[in-house]
CSV table of C-alpha atoms in Angstrom, one decimal:
chain,number,residue,atom,x,y,z
A,4,UNK,CA,82.3,122.8,125.2
A,5,UNK,CA,84.9,121.5,122.8
A,6,UNK,CA,85.2,122.7,119.3
A,7,UNK,CA,84.3,119.7,117.6
A,8,UNK,CA,81.3,119.4,119.8
A,9,UNK,CA,80.1,122.7,119.7
A,10,UNK,CA,80.0,122.3,115.7
A,11,UNK,CA,78.2,118.8,116.1
A,12,UNK,CA,75.6,120.7,118.2
A,13,UNK,CA,75.2,123.4,115.7
A,14,UNK,CA,74.6,120.9,113.1
A,15,UNK,CA,72.1,119.1,115.0
A,16,UNK,CA,70.1,122.1,115.4
A,17,UNK,CA,70.5,123.2,111.7
A,18,UNK,CA,67.4,121.4,110.2
A,19,UNK,CA,69.8,119.3,108.0
A,20,UNK,CA,69.1,115.6,107.0
A,21,UNK,CA,69.4,113.3,109.7
A,22,UNK,CA,71.6,111.2,107.7
A,23,UNK,CA,74.1,114.0,107.1
A,24,UNK,CA,74.0,115.3,110.5
A,25,UNK,CA,74.8,111.9,112.0
A,26,UNK,CA,77.6,111.5,109.4
A,27,UNK,CA,79.3,114.8,110.2
A,28,UNK,CA,79.1,113.9,114.0
A,29,UNK,CA,80.6,110.6,113.4
A,30,UNK,CA,83.3,111.8,111.3
A,31,UNK,CA,84.4,114.7,113.9
A,32,UNK,CA,84.4,112.0,116.8
A,33,UNK,CA,86.9,110.0,114.4
A,34,UNK,CA,88.8,112.9,113.6
A,35,UNK,CA,89.3,114.1,117.0
A,36,UNK,CA,90.2,110.5,118.1
A,37,UNK,CA,93.0,110.4,115.8
A,38,UNK,CA,94.3,113.8,116.1
A,39,UNK,CA,96.7,113.3,119.0
A,40,UNK,CA,98.6,110.4,117.3
A,41,UNK,CA,98.7,112.5,113.9
A,42,UNK,CA,100.0,115.6,115.8
A,43,UNK,CA,102.4,113.4,117.6
A,44,UNK,CA,104.2,112.0,114.2
A,45,UNK,CA,104.2,115.5,112.9
A,46,UNK,CA,106.1,116.6,115.6
A,47,UNK,CA,108.8,113.7,115.3
A,48,UNK,CA,109.0,114.5,111.6
A,49,UNK,CA,109.7,118.4,112.5
A,50,UNK,CA,112.0,117.5,115.0
A,51,UNK,CA,110.1,119.0,117.7
A,52,UNK,CA,109.2,115.8,119.7
A,53,UNK,CA,109.5,116.2,123.4
A,54,UNK,CA,112.8,114.9,125.2
A,55,UNK,CA,111.7,111.7,127.4
A,56,UNK,CA,114.0,111.6,130.3
A,57,UNK,CA,114.7,108.4,132.0
A,58,UNK,CA,116.0,110.3,135.0
A,59,UNK,CA,119.2,108.1,135.0
A,60,UNK,CA,121.7,109.6,132.5
A,61,UNK,CA,120.8,113.3,131.5
A,62,UNK,CA,122.0,115.9,134.1
A,63,UNK,CA,119.2,118.5,135.1
A,64,UNK,CA,121.1,121.4,133.4
A,65,UNK,CA,120.9,119.7,130.0
A,66,UNK,CA,117.4,118.5,130.0
A,67,UNK,CA,116.3,121.7,128.4
A,68,UNK,CA,118.7,121.8,125.8
A,69,UNK,CA,117.5,121.3,122.1
A,70,UNK,CA,118.6,118.3,120.3
A,71,UNK,CA,117.1,117.2,117.1
A,72,UNK,CA,117.6,113.7,115.7
A,73,UNK,CA,116.4,113.8,112.2
A,74,UNK,CA,115.7,110.1,111.7
A,75,UNK,CA,111.8,110.1,111.4
A,76,UNK,CA,112.2,112.9,108.7
A,77,UNK,CA,114.6,110.7,106.8
A,78,UNK,CA,112.1,107.9,107.1
A,79,UNK,CA,109.6,109.9,105.2
A,80,UNK,CA,111.9,111.9,102.7
A,81,UNK,CA,113.7,108.8,101.5
A,82,UNK,CA,110.7,107.3,100.1
A,83,UNK,CA,108.8,110.3,99.0
A,84,UNK,CA,111.5,111.7,96.9
A,85,UNK,CA,111.2,108.3,94.8
A,86,UNK,CA,107.8,108.7,94.1
A,87,UNK,CA,106.8,111.1,91.2
A,88,UNK,CA,103.5,111.8,89.4
A,89,UNK,CA,104.3,112.5,85.6
A,90,UNK,CA,100.7,112.8,84.3
A,91,UNK,CA,97.9,110.4,83.1
A,92,UNK,CA,98.3,108.2,80.0
A,93,UNK,CA,95.0,107.4,77.7
A,94,UNK,CA,95.4,105.4,74.7
A,95,UNK,CA,93.2,105.8,71.7
A,96,UNK,CA,91.7,109.1,72.3
A,97,UNK,CA,93.8,112.3,71.7
A,98,UNK,CA,91.0,114.7,72.8
A,99,UNK,CA,91.0,113.0,76.3
A,100,UNK,CA,94.5,112.7,76.7
A,101,UNK,CA,94.8,116.8,75.8
A,102,UNK,CA,91.8,117.5,78.4
A,103,UNK,CA,93.8,115.4,81.0
A,104,UNK,CA,97.2,116.9,80.3
A,105,UNK,CA,95.3,120.7,80.4
A,106,UNK,CA,93.7,119.6,83.8
A,107,UNK,CA,96.9,118.5,85.3
A,108,UNK,CA,98.5,121.7,84.6
A,109,UNK,CA,95.7,124.0,85.5
A,110,UNK,CA,95.2,122.5,88.9
A,111,UNK,CA,99.2,122.2,89.8
A,112,UNK,CA,98.4,118.2,90.2
A,113,UNK,CA,102.0,117.5,89.9
A,114,UNK,CA,103.0,119.8,93.0
A,115,UNK,CA,100.0,118.7,95.1
A,116,UNK,CA,100.9,115.1,94.7
A,117,UNK,CA,104.4,115.9,96.0
A,118,UNK,CA,102.9,117.4,98.9
A,119,UNK,CA,100.4,115.1,99.4
A,120,UNK,CA,103.0,112.3,99.3
A,121,UNK,CA,105.2,113.5,102.0
A,122,UNK,CA,101.8,113.9,104.5
A,123,UNK,CA,100.8,110.4,103.5
A,124,UNK,CA,103.9,108.7,104.6
A,125,UNK,CA,103.9,110.9,108.1
A,126,UNK,CA,100.3,109.7,109.2
A,127,UNK,CA,99.8,106.9,106.9
A,128,UNK,CA,97.4,108.5,104.6
A,129,UNK,CA,96.3,112.0,102.8
A,130,UNK,CA,93.2,112.8,101.1
A,131,UNK,CA,92.2,114.2,97.8
A,132,UNK,CA,88.8,116.2,96.9
A,133,UNK,CA,87.2,117.4,94.0
A,134,UNK,CA,85.1,120.4,93.9
A,135,UNK,CA,83.5,122.8,90.9
A,136,UNK,CA,85.6,125.6,90.2
A,137,UNK,CA,84.2,129.0,90.5
A,138,UNK,CA,83.8,131.7,87.9
A,139,UNK,CA,87.7,132.4,86.6
A,140,UNK,CA,88.9,129.1,87.9
A,141,UNK,CA,89.6,125.8,86.3
A,142,UNK,CA,86.4,123.6,85.9
A,143,UNK,CA,87.6,121.1,88.6
A,144,UNK,CA,89.6,122.2,91.9
A,145,UNK,CA,91.6,119.4,93.2
A,146,UNK,CA,92.5,119.9,96.9
A,147,UNK,CA,94.8,117.9,99.2
A,148,UNK,CA,94.3,117.5,102.9
A,149,UNK,CA,96.5,116.1,105.4
A,150,UNK,CA,95.1,113.5,108.3
A,151,UNK,CA,95.3,116.2,110.6
A,152,UNK,CA,92.3,117.9,109.0
A,153,UNK,CA,90.5,115.2,107.6
A,154,UNK,CA,88.6,111.9,108.7
A,155,UNK,CA,87.1,109.1,106.8
A,156,UNK,CA,85.0,105.8,107.0
A,157,UNK,CA,86.2,103.1,104.9
A,158,UNK,CA,83.5,100.6,103.3
A,159,UNK,CA,85.2,97.0,103.6
A,160,UNK,CA,82.8,95.6,101.3
A,161,UNK,CA,83.0,98.4,98.2
A,162,UNK,CA,86.9,98.8,99.1
A,163,UNK,CA,86.7,102.6,99.1
A,164,UNK,CA,85.7,105.4,101.5
A,165,UNK,CA,81.9,105.4,102.1
A,166,UNK,CA,81.9,109.0,103.8
A,167,UNK,CA,84.5,111.7,104.4
A,168,UNK,CA,84.9,115.1,105.9
A,169,UNK,CA,87.4,117.5,105.4
A,170,UNK,CA,88.0,120.5,107.6
A,171,UNK,CA,88.1,123.7,105.9
A,172,UNK,CA,88.8,126.3,108.6
A,173,UNK,CA,89.5,126.3,112.4
A,174,UNK,CA,88.5,129.1,114.7
A,175,UNK,CA,89.5,129.9,118.3
A,176,UNK,CA,87.5,126.9,119.5
A,177,UNK,CA,88.0,124.5,116.9
A,178,UNK,CA,86.4,123.5,113.4
A,179,UNK,CA,84.0,125.9,112.3
A,180,UNK,CA,84.1,125.1,108.6
A,181,UNK,CA,83.9,121.4,107.2
A,182,UNK,CA,83.0,119.7,103.9
A,183,UNK,CA,81.2,116.2,104.0
A,184,UNK,CA,81.6,113.8,101.4
A,185,UNK,CA,79.0,111.0,100.2
A,186,UNK,CA,78.3,108.6,97.5
A,187,UNK,CA,75.9,111.3,96.2
A,188,UNK,CA,76.2,114.6,97.5
A,189,UNK,CA,79.0,117.3,98.9
A,190,UNK,CA,77.4,119.3,102.1
A,191,UNK,CA,79.4,122.5,102.8
A,192,UNK,CA,78.7,123.5,106.1
A,193,UNK,CA,80.2,127.2,107.6
A,194,UNK,CA,79.5,127.8,111.3
A,195,UNK,CA,81.3,131.2,111.0
A,196,UNK,CA,79.0,134.4,111.7
A,197,UNK,CA,76.0,132.2,112.2
A,198,UNK,CA,75.2,128.6,110.4
A,199,UNK,CA,75.1,128.1,107.0
A,200,UNK,CA,75.0,124.7,104.9
A,201,UNK,CA,74.7,124.0,101.0
A,202,UNK,CA,74.0,120.8,99.6
A,203,UNK,CA,75.8,120.0,96.3
A,204,UNK,CA,74.2,116.8,94.6
A,205,UNK,CA,76.2,114.8,92.2
A,206,UNK,CA,76.2,111.5,90.1
A,207,UNK,CA,79.4,109.9,90.4
A,208,UNK,CA,77.9,107.2,92.7
A,209,UNK,CA,81.1,107.5,95.3
A,210,UNK,CA,82.4,110.5,97.5
A,211,UNK,CA,84.4,113.1,95.8
A,212,UNK,CA,87.3,112.1,98.2
A,213,UNK,CA,89.9,109.7,97.8
A,214,UNK,CA,92.8,108.4,100.1
A,215,UNK,CA,96.3,108.1,99.3
A,216,UNK,CA,97.3,105.2,101.7
A,217,UNK,CA,100.7,104.1,102.3
A,218,UNK,CA,100.9,100.2,102.8
A,219,UNK,CA,97.4,99.6,103.7
A,220,UNK,CA,96.4,96.4,105.3
A,221,UNK,CA,92.9,94.6,106.0
A,222,UNK,CA,93.2,95.9,109.7
A,223,UNK,CA,94.5,99.4,108.6
A,224,UNK,CA,92.8,100.0,105.2
A,225,UNK,CA,93.6,103.8,105.2
A,226,UNK,CA,97.6,102.8,105.4
A,227,UNK,CA,100.4,103.0,108.1
A,228,UNK,CA,102.9,105.9,109.0
A,229,UNK,CA,106.6,105.5,108.6
A,230,UNK,CA,106.8,106.9,111.6
A,231,UNK,CA,106.2,104.0,113.4
A,232,UNK,CA,106.9,103.3,117.1
A,233,UNK,CA,109.9,101.7,116.4
A,234,UNK,CA,111.4,104.9,114.7
A,235,UNK,CA,110.1,107.2,117.6
A,236,UNK,CA,111.5,104.7,120.1
A,237,UNK,CA,115.1,104.8,118.5
A,238,UNK,CA,114.6,108.5,118.0
A,239,UNK,CA,114.2,109.1,121.6
A,240,UNK,CA,117.0,107.0,122.4
A,241,UNK,CA,119.1,108.8,120.0
A,242,UNK,CA,118.2,112.3,121.5
A,243,UNK,CA,119.1,111.0,124.9
A,244,UNK,CA,122.4,109.6,123.7
A,245,UNK,CA,123.6,113.0,121.8
A,246,UNK,CA,122.8,115.0,125.2
């Protein structure tokens, strides 16, 4: 059984509410269906794309030569370097401004934004989640997640995420620790060494997950990758030409 299917089966048998079990199973399906394309984009970004030999121009003894064309990375980095998060500005309340500045510093939000921006442009979106800090940690933990470890369902009517899933850990067979984000609760599921889950209600009225989406449209509300099919095609041509 595939890792995502195995985790879904454990969730089904866990005794948690049907609503949460169905949401996790649905989001795991969404993640699994999008993963191959997200991995492909990441490979192009890293310069690890496989040579597409048309069989007409490359001598056999050169087909295994590693050749890198950095256009996909340039398509991403040329824009990400121009996007910078400086902080929040609040007018009329110095106490709130100081609290926000302190939170940005404690959570390393500027550095995390930079990382998230790069991943956002690679896949089309990146996700930011909130959780309560443990003892000795900041009161709020802000975590960024690439599209390779997250999935979300978009609510067209409300114009936001209706539910989301972040994969916290991968075992040898696939995901074995996840967090489900709904409008009134975060559910932490840990299938390592048995099965445990914890429900953490909140009163925000929306999931503690937000999407950073590049160039969203009505048909693609969670954004579009800068590493488009056209970019991948000219990169393939460039690799063949270089060889």
